[in-house]
Tab-separated table of C-alpha atoms in Angstrom:
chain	number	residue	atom	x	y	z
A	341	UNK	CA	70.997	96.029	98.229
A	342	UNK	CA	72.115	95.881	101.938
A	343	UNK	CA	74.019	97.355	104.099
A	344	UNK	CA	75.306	95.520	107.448
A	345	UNK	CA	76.696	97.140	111.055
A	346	UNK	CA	79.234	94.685	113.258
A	347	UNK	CA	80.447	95.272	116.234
A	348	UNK	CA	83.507	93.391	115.316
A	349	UNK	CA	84.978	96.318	113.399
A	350	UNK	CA	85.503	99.606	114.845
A	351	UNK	CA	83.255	102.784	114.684
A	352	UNK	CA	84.952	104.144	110.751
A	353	UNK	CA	84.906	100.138	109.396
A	354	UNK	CA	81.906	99.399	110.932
A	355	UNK	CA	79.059	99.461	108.141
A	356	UNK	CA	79.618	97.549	104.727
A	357	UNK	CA	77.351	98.137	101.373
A	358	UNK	CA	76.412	95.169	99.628
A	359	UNK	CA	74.458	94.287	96.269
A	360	UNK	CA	73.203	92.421	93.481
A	361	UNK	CA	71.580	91.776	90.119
A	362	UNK	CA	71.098	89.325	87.896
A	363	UNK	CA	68.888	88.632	84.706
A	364	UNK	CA	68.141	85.681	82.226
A	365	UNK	CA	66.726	85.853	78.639
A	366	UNK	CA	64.278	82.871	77.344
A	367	UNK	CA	66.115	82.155	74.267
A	368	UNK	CA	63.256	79.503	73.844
A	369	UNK	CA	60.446	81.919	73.346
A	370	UNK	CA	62.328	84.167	70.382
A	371	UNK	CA	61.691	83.212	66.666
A	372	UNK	CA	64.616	82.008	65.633
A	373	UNK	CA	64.237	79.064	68.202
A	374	UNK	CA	61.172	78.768	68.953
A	375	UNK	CA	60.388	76.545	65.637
A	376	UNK	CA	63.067	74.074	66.751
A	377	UNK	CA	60.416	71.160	67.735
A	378	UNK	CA	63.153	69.379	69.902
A	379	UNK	CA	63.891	72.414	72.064
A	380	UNK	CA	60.925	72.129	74.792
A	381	UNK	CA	62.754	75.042	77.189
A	382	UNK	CA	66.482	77.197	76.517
A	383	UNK	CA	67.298	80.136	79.437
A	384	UNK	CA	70.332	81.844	79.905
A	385	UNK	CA	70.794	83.621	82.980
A	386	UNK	CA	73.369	85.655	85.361
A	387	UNK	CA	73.763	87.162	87.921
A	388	UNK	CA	76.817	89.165	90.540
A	389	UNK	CA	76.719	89.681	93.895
A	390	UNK	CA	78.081	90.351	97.217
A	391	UNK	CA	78.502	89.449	100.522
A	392	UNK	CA	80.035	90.068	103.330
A	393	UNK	CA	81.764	88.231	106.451
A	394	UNK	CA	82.640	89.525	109.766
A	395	UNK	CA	83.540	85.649	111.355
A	396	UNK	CA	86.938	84.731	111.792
A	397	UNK	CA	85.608	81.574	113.092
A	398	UNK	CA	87.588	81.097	116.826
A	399	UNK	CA	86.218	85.006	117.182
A	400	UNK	CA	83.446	86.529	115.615
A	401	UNK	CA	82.959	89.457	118.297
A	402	UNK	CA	84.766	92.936	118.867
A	403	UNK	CA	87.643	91.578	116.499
A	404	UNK	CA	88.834	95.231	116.435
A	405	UNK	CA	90.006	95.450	120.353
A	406	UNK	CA	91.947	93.591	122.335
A	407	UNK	CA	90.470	91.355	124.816
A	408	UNK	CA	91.731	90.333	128.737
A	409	UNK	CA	90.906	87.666	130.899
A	410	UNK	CA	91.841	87.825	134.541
A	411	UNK	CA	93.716	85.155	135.772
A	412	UNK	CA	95.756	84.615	138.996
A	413	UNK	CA	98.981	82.651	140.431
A	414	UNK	CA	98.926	81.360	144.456
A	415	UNK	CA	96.774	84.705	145.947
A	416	UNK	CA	98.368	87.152	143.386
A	417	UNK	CA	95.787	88.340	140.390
A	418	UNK	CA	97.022	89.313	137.787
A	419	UNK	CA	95.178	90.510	133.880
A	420	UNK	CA	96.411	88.567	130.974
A	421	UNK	CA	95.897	90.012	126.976
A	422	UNK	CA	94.333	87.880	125.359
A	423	UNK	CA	93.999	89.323	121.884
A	424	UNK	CA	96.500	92.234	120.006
A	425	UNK	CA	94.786	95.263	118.799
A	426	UNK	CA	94.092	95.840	115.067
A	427	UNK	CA	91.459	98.743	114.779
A	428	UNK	CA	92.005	98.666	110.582
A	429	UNK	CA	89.838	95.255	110.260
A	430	UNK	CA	86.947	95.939	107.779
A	431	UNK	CA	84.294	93.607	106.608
A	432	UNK	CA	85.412	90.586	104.247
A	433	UNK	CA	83.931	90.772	100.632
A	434	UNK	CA	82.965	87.913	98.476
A	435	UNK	CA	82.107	88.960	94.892
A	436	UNK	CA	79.658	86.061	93.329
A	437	UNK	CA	79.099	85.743	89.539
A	438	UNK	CA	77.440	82.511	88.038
A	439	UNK	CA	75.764	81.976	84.447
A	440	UNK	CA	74.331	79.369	83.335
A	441	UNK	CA	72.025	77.695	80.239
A	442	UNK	CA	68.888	76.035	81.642
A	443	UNK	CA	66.844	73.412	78.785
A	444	UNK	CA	64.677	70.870	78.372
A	445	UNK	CA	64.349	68.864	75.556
A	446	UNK	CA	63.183	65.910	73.552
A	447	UNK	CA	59.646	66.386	74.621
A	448	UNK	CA	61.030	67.305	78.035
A	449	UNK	CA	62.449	63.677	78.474
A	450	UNK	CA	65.493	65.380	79.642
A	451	UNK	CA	65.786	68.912	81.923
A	452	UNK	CA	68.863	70.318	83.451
A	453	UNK	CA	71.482	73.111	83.952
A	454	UNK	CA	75.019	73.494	83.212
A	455	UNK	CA	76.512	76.887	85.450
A	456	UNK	CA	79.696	78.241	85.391
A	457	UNK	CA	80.197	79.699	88.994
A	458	UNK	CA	83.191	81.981	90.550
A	459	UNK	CA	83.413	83.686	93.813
A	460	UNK	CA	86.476	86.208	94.494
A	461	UNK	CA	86.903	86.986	98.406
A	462	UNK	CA	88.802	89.893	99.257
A	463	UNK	CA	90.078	91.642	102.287
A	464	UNK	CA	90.230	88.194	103.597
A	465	UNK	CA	90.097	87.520	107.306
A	466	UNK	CA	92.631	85.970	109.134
A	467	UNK	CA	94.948	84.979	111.874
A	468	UNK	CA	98.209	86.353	110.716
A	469	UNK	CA	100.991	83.896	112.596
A	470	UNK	CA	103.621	86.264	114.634
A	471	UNK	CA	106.693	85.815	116.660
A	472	UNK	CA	105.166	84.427	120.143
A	473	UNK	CA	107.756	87.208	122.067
A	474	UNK	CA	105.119	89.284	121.187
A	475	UNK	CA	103.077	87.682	124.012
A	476	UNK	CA	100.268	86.100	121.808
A	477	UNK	CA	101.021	83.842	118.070
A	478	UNK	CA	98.537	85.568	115.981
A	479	UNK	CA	97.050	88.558	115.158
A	480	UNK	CA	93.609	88.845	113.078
A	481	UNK	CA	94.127	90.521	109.918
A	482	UNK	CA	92.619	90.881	106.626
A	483	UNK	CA	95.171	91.260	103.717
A	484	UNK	CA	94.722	88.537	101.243
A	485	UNK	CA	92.348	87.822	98.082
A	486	UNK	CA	91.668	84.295	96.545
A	487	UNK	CA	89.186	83.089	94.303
A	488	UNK	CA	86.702	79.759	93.641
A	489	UNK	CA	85.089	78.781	90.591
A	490	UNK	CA	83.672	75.476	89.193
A	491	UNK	CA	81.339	74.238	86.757
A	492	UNK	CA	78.280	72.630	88.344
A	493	UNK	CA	76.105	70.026	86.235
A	494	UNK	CA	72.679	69.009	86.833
A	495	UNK	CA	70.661	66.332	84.485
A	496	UNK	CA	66.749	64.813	84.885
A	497	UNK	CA	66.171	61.977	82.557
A	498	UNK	CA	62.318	61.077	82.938
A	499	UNK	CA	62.865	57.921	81.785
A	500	UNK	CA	59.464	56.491	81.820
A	501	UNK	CA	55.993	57.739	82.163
A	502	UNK	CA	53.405	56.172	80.910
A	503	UNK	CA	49.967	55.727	83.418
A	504	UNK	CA	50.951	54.766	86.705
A	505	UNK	CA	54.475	53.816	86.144
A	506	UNK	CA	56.921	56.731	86.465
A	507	UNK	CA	60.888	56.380	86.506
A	508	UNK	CA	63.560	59.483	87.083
A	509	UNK	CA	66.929	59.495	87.288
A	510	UNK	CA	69.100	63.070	88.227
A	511	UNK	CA	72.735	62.951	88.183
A	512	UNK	CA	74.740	66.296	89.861
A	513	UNK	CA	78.129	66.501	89.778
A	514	UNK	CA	80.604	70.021	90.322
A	515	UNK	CA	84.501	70.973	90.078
A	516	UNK	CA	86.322	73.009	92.687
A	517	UNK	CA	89.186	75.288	91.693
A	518	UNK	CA	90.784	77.510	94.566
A	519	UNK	CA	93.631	79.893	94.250
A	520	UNK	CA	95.160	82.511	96.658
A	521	UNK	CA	95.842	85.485	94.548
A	522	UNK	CA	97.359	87.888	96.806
A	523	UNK	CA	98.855	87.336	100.248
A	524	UNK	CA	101.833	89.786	101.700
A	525	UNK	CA	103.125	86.685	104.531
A	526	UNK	CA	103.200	83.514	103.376
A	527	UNK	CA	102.285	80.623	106.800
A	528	UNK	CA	101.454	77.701	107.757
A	529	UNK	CA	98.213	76.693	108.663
A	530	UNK	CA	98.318	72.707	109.995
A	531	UNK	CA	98.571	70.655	107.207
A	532	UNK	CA	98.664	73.358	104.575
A	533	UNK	CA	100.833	76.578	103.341
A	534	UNK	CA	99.238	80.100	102.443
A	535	UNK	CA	100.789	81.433	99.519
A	536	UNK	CA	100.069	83.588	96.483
A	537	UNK	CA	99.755	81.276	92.984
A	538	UNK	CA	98.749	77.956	95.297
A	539	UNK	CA	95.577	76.607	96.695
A	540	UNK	CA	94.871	76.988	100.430
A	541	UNK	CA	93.900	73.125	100.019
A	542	UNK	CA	97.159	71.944	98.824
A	543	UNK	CA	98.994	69.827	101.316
A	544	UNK	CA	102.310	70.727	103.039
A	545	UNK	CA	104.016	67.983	104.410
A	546	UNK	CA	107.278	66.205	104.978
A	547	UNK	CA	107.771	63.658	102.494
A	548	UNK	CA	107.890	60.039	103.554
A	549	UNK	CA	107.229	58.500	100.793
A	550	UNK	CA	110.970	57.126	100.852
A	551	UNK	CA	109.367	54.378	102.326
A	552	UNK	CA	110.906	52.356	105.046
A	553	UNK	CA	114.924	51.376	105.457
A	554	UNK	CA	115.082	47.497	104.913
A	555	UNK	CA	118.450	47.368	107.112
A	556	UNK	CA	116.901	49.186	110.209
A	557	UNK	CA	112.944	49.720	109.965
A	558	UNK	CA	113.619	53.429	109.939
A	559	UNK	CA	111.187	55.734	108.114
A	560	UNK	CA	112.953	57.706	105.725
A	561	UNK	CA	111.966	60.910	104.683
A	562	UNK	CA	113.424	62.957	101.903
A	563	UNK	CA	115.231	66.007	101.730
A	564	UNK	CA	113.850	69.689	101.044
A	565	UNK	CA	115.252	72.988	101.666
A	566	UNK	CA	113.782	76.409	100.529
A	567	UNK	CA	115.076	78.328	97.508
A	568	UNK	CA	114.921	82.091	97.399
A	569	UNK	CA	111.247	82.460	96.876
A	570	UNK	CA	110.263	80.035	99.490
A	571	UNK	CA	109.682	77.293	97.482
A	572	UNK	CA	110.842	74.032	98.935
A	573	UNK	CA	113.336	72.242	96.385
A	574	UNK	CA	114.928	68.498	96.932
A	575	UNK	CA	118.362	68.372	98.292
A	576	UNK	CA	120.862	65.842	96.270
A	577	UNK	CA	123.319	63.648	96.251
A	578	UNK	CA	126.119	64.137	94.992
A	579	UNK	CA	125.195	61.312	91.794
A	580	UNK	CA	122.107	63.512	91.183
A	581	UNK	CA	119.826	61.231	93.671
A	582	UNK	CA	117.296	62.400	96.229
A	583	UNK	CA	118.665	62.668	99.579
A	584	UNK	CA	116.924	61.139	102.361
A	585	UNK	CA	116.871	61.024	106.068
A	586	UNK	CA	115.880	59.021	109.090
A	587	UNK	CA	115.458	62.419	110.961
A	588	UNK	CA	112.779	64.584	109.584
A	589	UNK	CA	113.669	67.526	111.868
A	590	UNK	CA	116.899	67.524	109.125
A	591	UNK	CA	114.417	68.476	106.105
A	592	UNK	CA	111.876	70.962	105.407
A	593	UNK	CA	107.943	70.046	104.541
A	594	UNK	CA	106.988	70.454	100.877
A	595	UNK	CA	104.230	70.531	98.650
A	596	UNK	CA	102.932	67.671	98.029
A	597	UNK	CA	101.193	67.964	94.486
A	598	UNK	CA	97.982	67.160	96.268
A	599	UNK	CA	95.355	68.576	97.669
A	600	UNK	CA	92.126	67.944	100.026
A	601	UNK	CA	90.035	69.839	96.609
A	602	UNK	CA	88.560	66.474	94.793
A	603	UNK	CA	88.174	66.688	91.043
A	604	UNK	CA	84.940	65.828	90.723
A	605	UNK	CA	82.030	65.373	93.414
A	606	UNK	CA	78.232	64.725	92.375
A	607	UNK	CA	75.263	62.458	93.424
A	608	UNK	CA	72.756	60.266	91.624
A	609	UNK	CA	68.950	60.162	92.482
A	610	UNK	CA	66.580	57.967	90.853
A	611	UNK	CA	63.025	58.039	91.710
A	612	UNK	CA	60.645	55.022	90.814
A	613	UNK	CA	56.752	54.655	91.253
A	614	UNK	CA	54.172	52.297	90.215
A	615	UNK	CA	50.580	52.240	91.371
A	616	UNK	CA	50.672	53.118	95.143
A	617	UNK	CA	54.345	51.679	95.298
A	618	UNK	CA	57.483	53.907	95.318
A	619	UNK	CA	61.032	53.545	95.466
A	620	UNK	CA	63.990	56.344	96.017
A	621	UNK	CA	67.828	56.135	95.913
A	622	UNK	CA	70.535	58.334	96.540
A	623	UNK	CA	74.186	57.437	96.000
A	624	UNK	CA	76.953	60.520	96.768
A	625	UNK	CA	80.584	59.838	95.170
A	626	UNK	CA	83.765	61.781	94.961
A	627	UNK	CA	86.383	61.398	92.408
A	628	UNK	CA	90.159	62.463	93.665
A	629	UNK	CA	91.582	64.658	96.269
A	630	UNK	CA	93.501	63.663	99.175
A	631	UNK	CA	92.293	63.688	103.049
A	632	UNK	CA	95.440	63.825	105.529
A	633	UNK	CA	93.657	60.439	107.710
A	634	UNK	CA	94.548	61.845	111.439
A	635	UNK	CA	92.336	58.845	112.676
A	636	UNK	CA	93.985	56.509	110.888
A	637	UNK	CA	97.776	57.794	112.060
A	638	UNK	CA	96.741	58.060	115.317
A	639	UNK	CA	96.428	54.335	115.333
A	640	UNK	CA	99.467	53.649	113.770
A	641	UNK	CA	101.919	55.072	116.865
A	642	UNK	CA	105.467	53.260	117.441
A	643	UNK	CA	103.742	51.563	120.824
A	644	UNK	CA	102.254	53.102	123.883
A	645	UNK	CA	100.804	51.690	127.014
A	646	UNK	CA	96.918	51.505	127.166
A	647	UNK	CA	96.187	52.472	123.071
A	648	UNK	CA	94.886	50.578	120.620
A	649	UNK	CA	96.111	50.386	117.295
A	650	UNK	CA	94.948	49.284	113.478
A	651	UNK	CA	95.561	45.803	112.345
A	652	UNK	CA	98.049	47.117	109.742
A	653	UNK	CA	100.373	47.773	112.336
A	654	UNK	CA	101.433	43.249	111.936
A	655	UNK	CA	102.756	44.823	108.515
A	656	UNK	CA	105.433	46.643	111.152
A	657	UNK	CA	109.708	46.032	109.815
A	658	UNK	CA	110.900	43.288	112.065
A	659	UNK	CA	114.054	41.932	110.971
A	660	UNK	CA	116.769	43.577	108.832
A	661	UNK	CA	115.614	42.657	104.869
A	662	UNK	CA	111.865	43.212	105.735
A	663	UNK	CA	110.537	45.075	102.660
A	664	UNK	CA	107.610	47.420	104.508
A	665	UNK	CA	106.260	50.501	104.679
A	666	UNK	CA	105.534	50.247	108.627
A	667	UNK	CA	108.693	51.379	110.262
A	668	UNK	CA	109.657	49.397	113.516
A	669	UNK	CA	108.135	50.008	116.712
A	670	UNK	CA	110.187	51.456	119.500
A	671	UNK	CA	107.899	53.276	122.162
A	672	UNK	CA	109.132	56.665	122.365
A	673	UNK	CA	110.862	57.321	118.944
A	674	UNK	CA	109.037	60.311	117.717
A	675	UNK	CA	111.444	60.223	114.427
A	676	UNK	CA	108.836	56.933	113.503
A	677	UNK	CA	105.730	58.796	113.007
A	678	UNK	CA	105.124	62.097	111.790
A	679	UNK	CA	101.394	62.782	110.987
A	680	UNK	CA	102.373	65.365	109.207
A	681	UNK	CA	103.751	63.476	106.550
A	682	UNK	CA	102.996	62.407	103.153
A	683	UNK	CA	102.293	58.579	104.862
A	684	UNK	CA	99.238	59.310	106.011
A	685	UNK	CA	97.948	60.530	102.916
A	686	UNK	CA	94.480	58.791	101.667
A	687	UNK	CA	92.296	58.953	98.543
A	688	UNK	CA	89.266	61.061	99.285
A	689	UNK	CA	87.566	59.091	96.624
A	690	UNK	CA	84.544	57.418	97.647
A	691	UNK	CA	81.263	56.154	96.652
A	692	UNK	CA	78.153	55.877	99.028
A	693	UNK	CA	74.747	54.700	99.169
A	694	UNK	CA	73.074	58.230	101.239
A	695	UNK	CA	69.415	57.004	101.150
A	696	UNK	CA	67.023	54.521	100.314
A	697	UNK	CA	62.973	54.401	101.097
A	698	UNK	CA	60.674	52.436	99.823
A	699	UNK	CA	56.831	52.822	100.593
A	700	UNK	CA	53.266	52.158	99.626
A	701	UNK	CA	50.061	55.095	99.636
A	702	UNK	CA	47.021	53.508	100.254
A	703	UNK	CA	44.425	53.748	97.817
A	704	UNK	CA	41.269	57.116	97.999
A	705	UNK	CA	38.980	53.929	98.459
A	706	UNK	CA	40.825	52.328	101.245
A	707	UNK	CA	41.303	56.007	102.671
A	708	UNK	CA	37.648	56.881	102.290
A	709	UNK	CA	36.417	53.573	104.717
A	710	UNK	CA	38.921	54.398	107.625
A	711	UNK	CA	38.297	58.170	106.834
A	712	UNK	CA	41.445	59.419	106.270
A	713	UNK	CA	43.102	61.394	103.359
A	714	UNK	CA	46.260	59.702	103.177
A	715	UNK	CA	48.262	57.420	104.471
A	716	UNK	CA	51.721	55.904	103.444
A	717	UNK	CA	53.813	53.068	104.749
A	718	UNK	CA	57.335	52.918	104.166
A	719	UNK	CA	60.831	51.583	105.339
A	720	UNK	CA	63.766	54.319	104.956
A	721	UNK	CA	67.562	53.702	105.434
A	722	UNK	CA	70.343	55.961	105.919
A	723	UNK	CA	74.185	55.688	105.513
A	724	UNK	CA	73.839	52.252	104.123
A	725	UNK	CA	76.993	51.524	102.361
A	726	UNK	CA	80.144	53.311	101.825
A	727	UNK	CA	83.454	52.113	99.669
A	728	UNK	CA	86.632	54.682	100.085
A	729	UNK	CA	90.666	53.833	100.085
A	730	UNK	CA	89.948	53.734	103.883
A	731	UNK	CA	87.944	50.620	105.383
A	732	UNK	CA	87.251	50.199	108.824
């Protein structure tokens, strides 16, 4: 149990109470497995807790009271807010429950976990977006609840080990769910859209995945408007096709069916030593999810003086019948690039080699002459390789 003070909340919000318990049962030492020869190690365990957050990340002090900076125009001062009132703020609560079954078996040649693992946040804090006649764009709030869960995996295989020569290999890997369960405003935050029943990772962009016009080099973008429930829906024409436009202040953004959330991330460790000799690998991977590549866009502009820009930009529409999907360049047009846009969408899939070391620890008798008591030699490399949808 604890119980934290912030200064961010007001006097009546200013303490929260926090807890938590958990417990696990060795199912290994009770009779009716214990005489399962196989079965080396079996433990279930669980726990809930929570925790609380008082950071809203661009603020993390006196988030309760408004805030003025002094400021001045020729020789006349003047005091500026800086930050609405909201006196009501309360401490953020994250409820976390996990379980899992720990083992080892086979003679412990193989050891691991499997957890199942959820997190609910409530009285989440936020900026809440608001009409900039007010004098400021947001206001912090906390009125919203989403959850997280997964299932994280974790497996040793001791592979060898007999005398001197010892081989491991550990593979982790996790999912990622996230869903916003209660929110009274849906907004926009950059690239995605708050909303109740949709991940806060799900892209919300204009869709330009109409490609490029052959005729022109224009990037076309398709058509959304919002139905009654502020869900964006295509616009058609009248034979039933997706209209599209050259003008993407003429559509809404959308979602996008994709999201920054990969389905599956994990690593892979092995561990190899012989004698005084050792070896160590780690490779990282991701499997799906989407990263909206702002580096990447922000080399692929329709031409300005002084910027450089990436070498698929020769792929750029030049003559009417070019089949691309670089629109033309013409410095200025901002209807050419959007970077918020379903173009600059790339695979967040990626595999990597992290680490690799590979040493040698002297021998006791070497150590014993040059009175030392040990001493290891090794070469170590980091970020080595990395393969991903985006090279260069």
């Amino acid at each position: 149990f604890r119980r934290d003070g912030s200064s961010s909340f007001e006097k009546e919000n200013r303490w929260g109470n926090f807890y938590s318990v958990g417990a696990s049962w060795r199912l290994d030492q009770e009779a009716f497995i214990s005489d399962i020869s196989w079965i080396n190690k079996l433990k279930l365990r669980a726990s809930y807790g929570q925790v609380g957050n008082d950071n809203l990340g661009n603020r993390d002090w006196y988030l309760s009271q408004a805030l003025f900076q002094i400021t001045s125009n020729a020789a006349n001062p003047a005091i500026l807010v800086n930050s609405i009132v909201n006196a009501d703020l309360q401490w953020e609560t994250s409820e976390n429950f996990d379980v899992a079954l720990e083992f080892a078996v086979l003679d412990n040649f193989l050891d691991g976990s499997v957890e199942f693992y959820r997190r609910n946040s409530t009285d989440l804090l936020y900026n809440l977006p608001m009409a900039l006649s007010n004098g400021l764009n947001e206001v912090p709030v906390n009125d919203a609840t989403m959850y997280n869960q997964g299932i994280e995996i974790g497996i040793t295989g001791h592979l060898i080990s007999k005398g001197d020569l010892q081989w491991d290999v550990t593979l982790l890997g996790t999912t990622f769910k996230n869903e916003i369960t209660s929110l009274p405003t849906p907004f926009i935050d950059g690239s995605k859209r708050w909303t109740e029943g949709r991940s806060r990772f799900e892209y919300f962009l204009y869709d330009a995945s109409a490609g490029v016009d052959p005729a022109t080099g224009d990037q076309l973008y398709y058509e959304y408007d919002f139905d009654a429930d502020g869900n964006s829906v295509p616009v058609l024409n009248g034979d039933g096709s997706h209209a599209t436009t050259t003008d993407w202040s003429d559509t809404q953004r959308g979602y996008t069916g994709k999201s920054a959330v990969p389905d599956f991330i994990g690593s892979v460790n092995t561990n190899l030593s012989f004698k005084g000799f050792d070896f160590s690998l780690l490779v990282t991977y991701g499997i799906g999810g989407y990263i909206l590549d702002n580096a990447y866009s922000g080399m692929m502009h329709a031409g300005s003086y002084g910027r450089s820009w990436h070498t698929d930009i020769l792929d750029a529409w030049k003559n009417p019948g070019d089949v691309t999907d670089v629109p033309r360049l013409e410095n200025g047009n901002v209807e050419l690039v959007q970077t918020q846009s379903t173009r600059f969408l790339t695979s967040a899939s990626y595999w990597a080699i992290r680490n690799a070391s590979i040493g040698y620890n002297l021998s006791p008798e070497v150590l014993n002459r040059i009175g030392l008591n040990s001493l290891r030699v090794f070469v170590t490399g980091e970020n080595l390789f990395l393969k991903s949808a985006r090279d260069g």
